[in-house]
Coordinates of N, CA and C and ligand atoms in Angstrom, one line a residue:
X1304 N -0.6 -15.2 -15.1 CA -1.5 -15.1 -13.9 C -1.0 -13.8 -13.1
X1305 N -2.0 -13.0 -12.8 CA -1.6 -11.8 -12.0 C -1.9 -12.1 -10.5
X1306 N -0.9 -11.8 -9.7 CA -1.0 -12.1 -8.2 C -1.5 -10.9 -7.4
X1307 N -2.4 -10.1 -8.0 CA -2.9 -9.0 -7.2 C -3.6 -9.4 -5.9
X1308 N -4.0 -10.7 -5.9 CA -4.6 -11.2 -4.7 C -3.6 -11.1 -3.5
X1309 N -2.3 -11.1 -3.8 CA -1.4 -11.0 -2.7 C -1.1 -9.6 -2.2
X1310 N -1.7 -8.6 -2.9 CA -1.3 -7.3 -2.6 C -1.8 -6.7 -1.4
X1311 N -2.7 -7.4 -0.7 CA -3.1 -6.9 0.6 C -2.0 -7.2 1.6
X1312 N -1.1 -8.1 1.3 CA 0.0 -8.4 2.3 C 0.9 -7.2 2.5
X1313 N 1.6 -6.7 1.4 CA 2.5 -5.5 1.7 C 1.6 -4.3 2.1
X1314 N 0.4 -4.2 1.6 CA -0.4 -3.0 2.1 C -0.7 -3.1 3.5
X1315 N -1.1 -4.3 4.0 CA -1.4 -4.4 5.4 C -0.1 -4.1 6.3
X1316 N 1.0 -4.6 5.8 CA 2.3 -4.4 6.6 C 2.7 -2.9 6.6
X1317 N 2.6 -2.3 5.4 CA 3.0 -0.9 5.3 C 2.1 0.1 6.0
X1318 N 0.8 -0.2 6.0 CA -0.1 0.7 6.7 C 0.1 0.5 8.2
X1319 N 0.2 -0.7 8.7 CA 0.4 -1.0 10.1 C 1.7 -0.3 10.6
X1320 N 2.7 -0.3 9.7 CA 4.1 0.2 10.1 C 4.0 1.7 10.3
X1321 N 3.2 2.4 9.6 CA 3.2 3.9 9.8 C 1.9 4.3 10.5
X1322 N 1.1 3.4 11.0 CA -0.1 3.7 11.8 C 0.3 4.5 13.0
X1323 N -0.7 5.3 13.5 CA -0.5 6.1 14.7 C -0.5 5.1 15.9
X1324 N -0.9 3.9 15.7 CA -1.0 2.9 16.8 C 0.1 1.8 16.7
X1325 N 1.1 2.1 15.9 CA 2.2 1.1 15.8 C 2.9 0.9 17.1
X1326 N 3.4 -0.3 17.4 CA 4.2 -0.6 18.6 C 5.4 -1.4 18.2
X1327 N 6.3 -1.6 19.1 CA 7.5 -2.4 18.8 C 7.1 -3.8 18.3
X1328 N 6.0 -4.3 18.8 CA 5.5 -5.7 18.4 C 5.0 -5.7 17.0
X1329 N 4.2 -4.7 16.7 CA 3.6 -4.7 15.3 C 4.7 -4.3 14.3
X1330 N 5.6 -3.5 14.8 CA 6.8 -3.1 13.9 C 7.5 -4.4 13.5
X1331 N 7.8 -5.2 14.5 CA 8.6 -6.4 14.2 C 7.9 -7.3 13.2
X1332 N 6.6 -7.4 13.3 CA 5.8 -8.3 12.4 C 5.8 -7.6 11.0
X1333 N 5.5 -6.3 11.0 CA 5.4 -5.7 9.7 C 6.8 -5.7 8.9
X1334 N 7.9 -5.5 9.7 CA 9.2 -5.5 9.0 C 9.5 -6.8 8.4
X1335 N 9.2 -7.9 9.1 CA 9.5 -9.3 8.6 C 8.6 -9.6 7.4
X1336 N 7.3 -9.1 7.5 CA 6.4 -9.4 6.4 C 6.8 -8.7 5.1
X1337 N 7.3 -7.5 5.2 CA 7.8 -6.7 4.0 C 9.0 -7.4 3.5
X1338 N 9.9 -7.8 4.3 CA 11.1 -8.5 3.8 C 10.8 -9.8 3.1
X1339 N 9.8 -10.6 3.7 CA 9.4 -11.9 3.1 C 8.8 -11.6 1.7
X1340 N 7.9 -10.6 1.6 CA 7.2 -10.3 0.4 C 8.2 -9.9 -0.7
X1341 N 9.2 -9.0 -0.4 CA 10.1 -8.6 -1.4 C 11.0 -9.8 -1.8
X1342 N 11.3 -10.7 -0.9 CA 12.2 -11.8 -1.2 C 11.5 -12.9 -2.0
X1343 N 10.2 -13.0 -1.9 CA 9.5 -14.2 -2.4 C 8.4 -14.0 -3.3
X1344 N 7.8 -12.8 -3.4 CA 6.6 -12.7 -4.2 C 6.8 -12.9 -5.7
X1345 N 7.9 -12.3 -6.2 CA 8.1 -12.5 -7.6 C 8.4 -13.9 -8.0
X1346 N 9.2 -14.6 -7.1 CA 9.5 -16.0 -7.3 C 8.2 -16.8 -7.4
X1347 N 7.3 -16.6 -6.5 CA 6.0 -17.3 -6.5 C 5.2 -17.0 -7.7
X1348 N 5.3 -15.7 -8.1 CA 4.5 -15.3 -9.4 C 5.1 -16.1 -10.6
X1349 N 6.4 -16.2 -10.6 CA 7.0 -16.9 -11.8 C 6.8 -18.4 -11.7
X1350 N 6.7 -19.0 -10.5 CA 6.5 -20.4 -10.4 C 5.6 -20.7 -9.2
X1351 N 4.3 -20.7 -9.5 CA 3.3 -20.9 -8.5 C 3.4 -22.2 -7.8
X1352 N 4.2 -23.2 -8.4 CA 4.4 -24.5 -7.7 C 5.5 -24.5 -6.7
X1353 N 6.3 -23.3 -6.6 CA 7.4 -23.2 -5.7 C 6.9 -23.2 -4.2
X1354 N 7.0 -24.3 -3.6 CA 6.4 -24.5 -2.2 C 7.0 -23.6 -1.2
X1355 N 8.4 -23.5 -1.3 CA 9.1 -22.7 -0.3 C 8.6 -21.2 -0.4
X1356 N 8.6 -20.7 -1.6 CA 8.2 -19.3 -1.8 C 6.7 -19.1 -1.3
X1357 N 5.9 -20.1 -1.6 CA 4.5 -20.0 -1.2 C 4.4 -20.0 0.3
X1358 N 5.2 -20.9 1.0 CA 5.2 -20.9 2.4 C 5.6 -19.6 3.0
X1359 N 6.6 -19.0 2.4 CA 7.1 -17.7 2.9 C 6.1 -16.6 2.7
X1360 N 5.5 -16.6 1.6 CA 4.4 -15.5 1.3 C 3.2 -15.7 2.3
X1361 N 2.9 -17.0 2.5 CA 1.8 -17.2 3.5 C 2.2 -16.7 4.9
X1362 N 3.5 -17.0 5.3 CA 3.9 -16.5 6.6 C 3.8 -14.9 6.6
X1363 N 4.2 -14.3 5.5 CA 4.2 -12.8 5.4 C 2.7 -12.4 5.6
X1364 N 1.8 -13.1 5.0 CA 0.4 -12.7 5.0 C -0.1 -12.8 6.5
X1365 N 0.3 -13.8 7.2 CA -0.1 -14.0 8.6 C 0.5 -12.9 9.5
X1366 N 1.8 -12.7 9.3 CA 2.5 -11.6 10.1 C 1.9 -10.2 9.8
X1367 N 1.6 -9.9 8.5 CA 1.0 -8.6 8.2 C -0.4 -8.5 8.8
X1368 N -1.1 -9.6 8.9 CA -2.4 -9.7 9.5 C -2.3 -9.4 11.0
X1369 N -1.3 -10.0 11.6 CA -1.2 -9.8 13.1 C -0.8 -8.3 13.3
X1370 N 0.1 -7.8 12.4 CA 0.5 -6.4 12.6 C -0.7 -5.4 12.5
X1371 N -1.5 -5.6 11.5 CA -2.6 -4.6 11.3 C -3.7 -4.8 12.3
X1372 N -3.9 -6.1 12.7 CA -5.0 -6.3 13.7 C -4.8 -5.6 15.0
X1373 N -3.5 -5.4 15.3 CA -3.1 -4.7 16.5 C -2.8 -3.2 16.3
X1374 N -2.3 -2.8 15.2 CA -1.9 -1.4 15.0 C -2.9 -0.6 14.2
X1375 N -3.8 -1.3 13.5 CA -4.8 -0.6 12.6 C -4.2 -0.3 11.3
X1376 N -5.0 0.3 10.4 CA -4.6 0.5 9.0 C -4.6 2.0 8.7
X1377 N -4.7 2.4 7.4 CA -4.7 3.8 7.1 C -5.6 4.0 5.9
X1378 N -5.3 5.1 5.2 CA -6.2 5.6 4.1 C -6.2 4.8 2.8
X1379 N -5.1 4.0 2.6 CA -5.2 3.1 1.5 C -6.5 2.2 1.6
X1380 N -6.7 1.7 2.8 CA -7.9 0.9 3.1 C -9.2 1.7 3.0
X1381 N -9.1 3.0 3.6 CA -10.3 3.8 3.5 C -10.7 4.0 2.1
X1382 N -9.7 4.4 1.2 CA -10.0 4.7 -0.2 C -10.4 3.4 -0.9
X1383 N -9.7 2.3 -0.6 CA -10.0 1.0 -1.2 C -11.4 0.5 -0.9
X1384 N -11.8 0.7 0.4 CA -13.2 0.2 0.8 C -14.2 1.0 -0.1
X1385 N -14.1 2.3 -0.2 CA -15.1 3.1 -0.9 C -15.0 2.8 -2.4
X1386 N -13.8 2.7 -2.9 CA -13.7 2.4 -4.4 C -14.2 1.0 -4.7
X1387 N -13.7 0.0 -4.0 CA -14.1 -1.4 -4.2 C -15.6 -1.6 -4.2
X1388 N -16.2 -0.9 -3.2 CA -17.7 -1.0 -3.0 C -18.4 -0.4 -4.2
X1389 N -17.8 0.6 -4.8 CA -18.5 1.3 -5.9 C -18.3 0.6 -7.2
X1390 N -17.1 0.2 -7.5 CA -16.8 -0.4 -8.8 C -16.5 -1.9 -8.8
X1391 N -16.7 -2.5 -7.6 CA -16.7 -4.0 -7.5 C -15.4 -4.5 -8.0
X1392 N -14.3 -4.0 -7.5 CA -12.9 -4.5 -7.9 C -12.4 -5.2 -6.6
X1393 N -11.7 -6.3 -6.7 CA -11.2 -7.0 -5.5 C -10.2 -6.2 -4.7
X1394 N -10.3 -6.4 -3.4 CA -9.6 -5.7 -2.4 C -8.1 -5.5 -2.7
X1395 N -7.4 -6.6 -2.9 CA -5.9 -6.6 -3.1 C -5.5 -5.8 -4.3
X1396 N -6.4 -5.9 -5.4 CA -6.1 -5.2 -6.6 C -6.2 -3.7 -6.4
X1397 N -7.2 -3.2 -5.7 CA -7.4 -1.8 -5.5 C -6.3 -1.3 -4.6
X1398 N -5.9 -2.0 -3.6 CA -4.8 -1.6 -2.7 C -3.6 -1.4 -3.5
X1399 N -3.3 -2.3 -4.4 CA -2.0 -2.2 -5.2 C -2.0 -0.9 -6.0
X1400 N -3.2 -0.5 -6.4 CA -3.3 0.7 -7.3 C -3.3 2.0 -6.5
X1401 N -3.5 1.9 -5.2 CA -3.5 3.2 -4.4 C -2.2 3.3 -3.6
X1402 N -1.5 2.2 -3.5 CA -0.4 2.2 -2.5 C 0.6 3.3 -2.6
X1403 N 1.2 3.5 -3.8 CA 2.3 4.5 -3.9 C 1.8 5.9 -3.8
X1404 N 0.6 6.2 -4.3 CA 0.1 7.6 -4.2 C -0.2 7.9 -2.8
X1405 N -0.6 7.0 -2.0 CA -0.9 7.2 -0.6 C 0.5 7.4 0.2
X1406 N 1.5 6.6 -0.2 CA 2.8 6.8 0.4 C 3.3 8.2 0.2
X1407 N 3.2 8.6 -1.1 CA 3.7 10.0 -1.5 C 2.9 11.0 -0.7
X1408 N 1.6 10.8 -0.5 CA 0.8 11.8 0.3 C 1.3 11.7 1.8
X1409 N 1.4 10.5 2.3 CA 1.7 10.4 3.8 C 3.1 11.1 4.0
X1410 N 4.0 10.9 3.1 CA 5.4 11.5 3.3 C 5.4 13.0 2.9
X1411 N 4.4 13.4 2.2 CA 4.3 14.8 1.7 C 5.6 15.1 0.8
X1412 N 5.8 14.2 -0.1 CA 7.0 14.3 -0.9 C 7.0 15.6 -1.8
X1413 N 5.8 16.1 -2.1 CA 5.8 17.3 -2.9 C 6.1 18.6 -2.2
X1414 N 6.2 18.5 -0.9 CA 6.5 19.7 -0.1 C 7.6 19.5 1.0
X1415 N 7.4 20.0 2.1 CA 8.3 19.7 3.2 C 8.0 18.4 3.8
X1416 N 8.9 17.4 3.7 CA 8.6 16.0 4.0 C 8.2 15.9 5.5
X1417 N 7.3 14.9 5.8 CA 7.0 14.7 7.1 C 8.0 13.7 7.7
X1418 N 8.9 14.2 8.5 CA 10.0 13.4 9.0 C 9.6 12.0 9.6
X1419 N 8.6 12.1 10.5 CA 8.3 10.9 11.3 C 7.8 9.8 10.3
X1420 N 7.1 10.2 9.2 CA 6.6 9.2 8.3 C 7.8 8.7 7.4
X1421 N 8.5 9.6 6.9 CA 9.6 9.3 6.0 C 10.7 8.4 6.7
X1422 N 10.9 8.7 8.0 CA 11.9 7.9 8.7 C 11.4 6.4 8.8
X1423 N 10.1 6.2 8.9 CA 9.5 4.9 8.9 C 9.8 4.2 7.6
X1424 N 9.4 4.8 6.5 CA 9.6 4.3 5.2 C 11.1 4.0 4.9
X1425 N 11.9 4.9 5.3 CA 13.4 4.8 5.1 C 13.9 3.6 5.9
X1426 N 13.4 3.3 7.1 CA 13.8 2.2 7.8 C 13.5 0.9 7.1
X1427 N 12.3 0.8 6.5 CA 12.0 -0.4 5.7 C 12.9 -0.5 4.5
X1428 N 13.2 0.7 3.8 CA 14.1 0.7 2.7 C 15.5 0.1 3.1
X1429 N 16.0 0.5 4.3 CA 17.3 0.0 4.8 C 17.2 -1.5 5.0
X1430 N 16.1 -2.0 5.5 CA 16.0 -3.4 5.7 C 16.0 -4.2 4.4
X1431 N 15.6 -3.5 3.3 CA 15.6 -4.1 2.0 C 16.9 -3.9 1.2
X1432 N 17.8 -3.2 2.0 CA 19.2 -2.9 1.4 C 19.0 -1.9 0.2
X1433 N 18.1 -1.0 0.3 CA 17.9 0.0 -0.7 C 18.6 1.3 -0.2
X1434 N 19.0 2.2 -1.2 CA 19.6 3.5 -0.7 C 18.7 4.2 0.2
X1435 N 19.2 4.6 1.4 CA 18.4 5.3 2.4 C 19.3 6.2 3.3
X1436 N 20.2 7.0 2.6 CA 21.1 7.8 3.4 C 20.3 8.9 4.2
X1437 N 19.2 9.3 3.6 CA 18.3 10.3 4.3 C 16.9 9.7 4.3
X1438 N 16.1 10.3 5.1 CA 14.7 9.9 5.1 C 14.0 10.0 3.8
X1439 N 14.3 11.1 3.1 CA 13.7 11.3 1.8 C 14.1 10.3 0.8
X1440 N 15.5 10.1 0.8 CA 16.0 9.1 -0.2 C 15.4 7.7 0.1
X1441 N 15.3 7.3 1.4 CA 14.8 6.0 1.7 C 13.4 5.9 1.3
X1442 N 12.6 6.9 1.5 CA 11.2 6.9 1.1 C 11.1 6.7 -0.4
X1443 N 11.9 7.5 -1.2 CA 11.8 7.4 -2.6 C 12.3 6.0 -3.1
X1444 N 13.3 5.5 -2.4 CA 13.8 4.1 -2.8 C 12.7 3.1 -2.6
X1445 N 12.0 3.2 -1.4 CA 11.0 2.2 -1.2 C 9.8 2.3 -2.2
X1446 N 9.4 3.5 -2.5 CA 8.3 3.7 -3.5 C 8.8 3.1 -4.8
X1447 N 10.0 3.4 -5.2 CA 10.5 2.9 -6.5 C 10.5 1.3 -6.5
X1448 N 11.0 0.8 -5.4 CA 11.0 -0.7 -5.3 C 9.6 -1.3 -5.3
X1449 N 8.7 -0.7 -4.8 CA 7.3 -1.2 -4.8 C 6.8 -1.1 -6.3
X1450 N 7.1 0.0 -7.0 CA 6.6 0.1 -8.4 C 7.3 -1.0 -9.2
X1451 N 8.6 -1.3 -8.9 CA 9.3 -2.3 -9.7 C 8.7 -3.7 -9.4
X1452 N 8.4 -4.0 -8.1 CA 7.8 -5.3 -7.8 C 6.4 -5.4 -8.4
X1453 N 5.6 -4.3 -8.4 CA 4.3 -4.4 -9.0 C 4.5 -4.8 -10.5
X1454 N 5.4 -4.1 -11.2 CA 5.6 -4.4 -12.6 C 6.0 -5.8 -12.9
X1455 N 6.8 -6.3 -12.0 CA 7.4 -7.7 -12.2 C 6.3 -8.7 -12.0
X1456 N 5.2 -8.4 -11.3 CA 4.2 -9.4 -11.2 C 2.9 -9.0 -11.9
X1457 N 3.1 -8.1 -12.9 CA 2.0 -7.9 -13.9 C 0.8 -7.0 -13.3
X1458 N 1.1 -6.2 -12.3 CA 0.0 -5.4 -11.8 C -0.2 -4.1 -12.7
X1459 N -1.4 -3.7 -12.9 CA -1.8 -2.6 -13.7 C -1.1 -1.3 -13.2
X1460 N -0.9 -0.3 -14.2 CA -0.3 0.9 -13.8 C -1.3 1.9 -13.2
X1461 N -2.5 1.7 -13.3 CA -3.5 2.7 -12.7 C -4.9 2.1 -12.8
X1462 N -5.8 2.8 -12.2 CA -7.2 2.4 -12.1 C -7.8 2.3 -13.6
X1463 N -7.3 3.2 -14.5 CA -7.9 3.2 -15.8 C -7.7 1.9 -16.5
X1464 N -6.6 1.1 -16.1 CA -6.4 -0.1 -16.8 C -7.3 -1.2 -16.4
X1465 N -8.2 -0.9 -15.3 CA -9.2 -1.9 -14.9 C -10.4 -1.8 -15.8
X1466 N -10.4 -0.8 -16.7 CA -11.6 -0.6 -17.5 C -12.7 0.3 -16.9
X1467 N -12.3 0.9 -15.8 CA -13.3 1.8 -15.1 C -13.5 3.1 -16.0
X1468 N -14.8 3.4 -16.2 CA -15.1 4.5 -17.1 C -14.8 5.8 -16.4
X1469 N -14.1 6.7 -17.1 CA -13.6 8.0 -16.5 C -14.8 8.9 -16.0
X1470 N -15.8 8.9 -16.8 CA -16.9 9.8 -16.3 C -17.6 9.2 -15.1
X1471 N -17.8 7.9 -15.0 CA -18.4 7.3 -13.8 C -17.5 7.5 -12.6
X1472 N -16.2 7.4 -12.9 CA -15.2 7.6 -11.8 C -15.3 9.1 -11.3
X1473 N -15.3 10.0 -12.2 CA -15.4 11.4 -11.8 C -16.7 11.7 -11.0
X1474 N -17.7 11.1 -11.5 CA -19.0 11.3 -10.9 C -19.1 10.8 -9.5
X1475 N -18.3 9.7 -9.2 CA -18.3 9.0 -7.9 C -17.3 9.6 -6.9
X1476 N -16.4 10.4 -7.4 CA -15.3 10.9 -6.6 C -15.6 11.5 -5.3
X1477 N -16.5 12.5 -5.3 CA -16.8 13.2 -4.0 C -17.5 12.2 -3.0
X1478 N -18.4 11.4 -3.6 CA -19.0 10.4 -2.7 C -18.0 9.4 -2.1
X1479 N -17.1 8.9 -2.9 CA -16.1 8.0 -2.4 C -15.2 8.6 -1.4
X1480 N -14.8 9.9 -1.7 CA -13.9 10.6 -0.7 C -14.6 10.8 0.6
X1481 N -15.9 11.2 0.6 CA -16.7 11.4 1.8 C -16.7 10.1 2.6
X1482 N -17.0 9.0 1.9 CA -17.1 7.7 2.5 C -15.7 7.3 3.1
X1483 N -14.6 7.5 2.4 CA -13.3 7.2 2.8 C -12.9 8.0 4.1
X1484 N -13.4 9.3 4.1 CA -13.1 10.2 5.2 C -13.7 9.6 6.5
X1485 N -14.9 9.0 6.4 CA -15.6 8.5 7.6 C -15.2 7.0 7.9
X1486 N -14.3 6.5 7.1 CA -13.9 5.0 7.3 C -13.2 4.8 8.6
X1487 N -13.3 3.7 9.2 CA -12.7 3.4 10.5 C -11.2 3.4 10.4
X1488 N -10.6 3.2 9.2 CA -9.2 3.2 9.0 C -8.5 4.5 8.9
X1489 N -9.3 5.6 8.7 CA -8.7 6.9 8.5 C -8.0 7.5 9.8
X1490 N -8.6 7.3 11.0 CA -8.0 7.9 12.2 C -6.6 7.4 12.5
X1491 N -6.2 6.2 12.1 CA -4.9 5.7 12.4 C -3.9 6.0 11.2
X1492 N -4.3 6.7 10.2 CA -3.4 7.1 9.1 C -2.4 8.1 9.7
X1493 N -1.1 8.1 9.3 CA -0.1 9.0 9.9 C -0.3 10.4 9.6
X1494 N -1.1 10.7 8.5 CA -1.4 12.1 8.2 C -2.9 12.2 8.0
X1495 N -3.5 13.2 8.7 CA -5.0 13.3 8.6 C -5.3 14.1 7.3
X1496 N -6.1 13.4 6.4 CA -6.4 14.1 5.1 C -7.7 14.9 5.2
X1497 N -7.9 15.8 4.2 CA -9.1 16.4 3.9 C -9.8 15.6 2.8
X1498 N -11.1 15.9 2.6 CA -11.8 15.2 1.5 C -11.2 15.5 0.2
X1499 N -10.8 16.8 0.0 CA -10.2 17.2 -1.2 C -8.9 16.4 -1.5
X1500 N -8.1 16.3 -0.4 CA -6.8 15.5 -0.6 C -7.1 14.0 -1.0
X1501 N -8.2 13.5 -0.4 CA -8.5 12.1 -0.8 C -9.0 12.0 -2.2
X1502 N -9.7 13.0 -2.7 CA -10.0 13.0 -4.1 C -8.8 13.1 -5.0
X1503 N -7.8 13.9 -4.6 CA -6.6 14.1 -5.3 C -5.8 12.7 -5.4
X1504 N -5.8 12.0 -4.3 CA -5.2 10.7 -4.4 C -5.9 9.7 -5.3
X1505 N -7.2 9.7 -5.3 CA -8.0 8.9 -6.3 C -7.6 9.3 -7.7
X1506 N -7.6 10.6 -8.0 CA -7.3 11.1 -9.4 C -5.9 10.7 -9.8
X1507 N -4.9 10.8 -8.8 CA -3.5 10.4 -9.1 C -3.4 8.9 -9.4
X1508 N -4.3 8.1 -8.8 CA -4.2 6.7 -9.0 C -4.9 6.2 -10.2
X1509 N -5.7 7.1 -10.8 CA -6.5 6.7 -12.0 C -5.6 6.3 -13.2
Ligands
ZN522 ZN1 -6.9 -5.2 3.6

């Protein structure tokens, strides 16, 4: 059984945490939600009858919801709304497939890193006891841990594994990117994208 339905929890928490509207209150909720997800999601996946793990994951869900309701979200959701509406894939599943590509974009890992974003990701990495001696190292650790968690609960490696046709995807790209650009979640993303950059993230996630 694939628990992609739970993937809106870490996505909600991670987007709220780096949102331009994050506050001390939403940070506290997002931090706890991420810790609970990492400590309990795989356990729940392996044993869906584990009531304690289920309880903790439900708490994480509620906390992540409180965080994003107050801090807003980011372009994972903008891209997810446009993609899900076009290809009719459930929200949590699409989020899980876009998550790490958006984190890499937000952090600008391919160039000069964006310190204020990487420091946020590194703070979460520290809370998860991952290597985070620098902001870059912490960001890479967090991304790696997310990939590992995704694998451990059977989440696909990319959009192509959903059976989405490549030609149909390419044909929809510019329309989806335009829609994502205008999405209400885009203004609170920590890095303001161009439509071309949004298309690149889609391609990378394919
Ligand atoms: Zn969501």
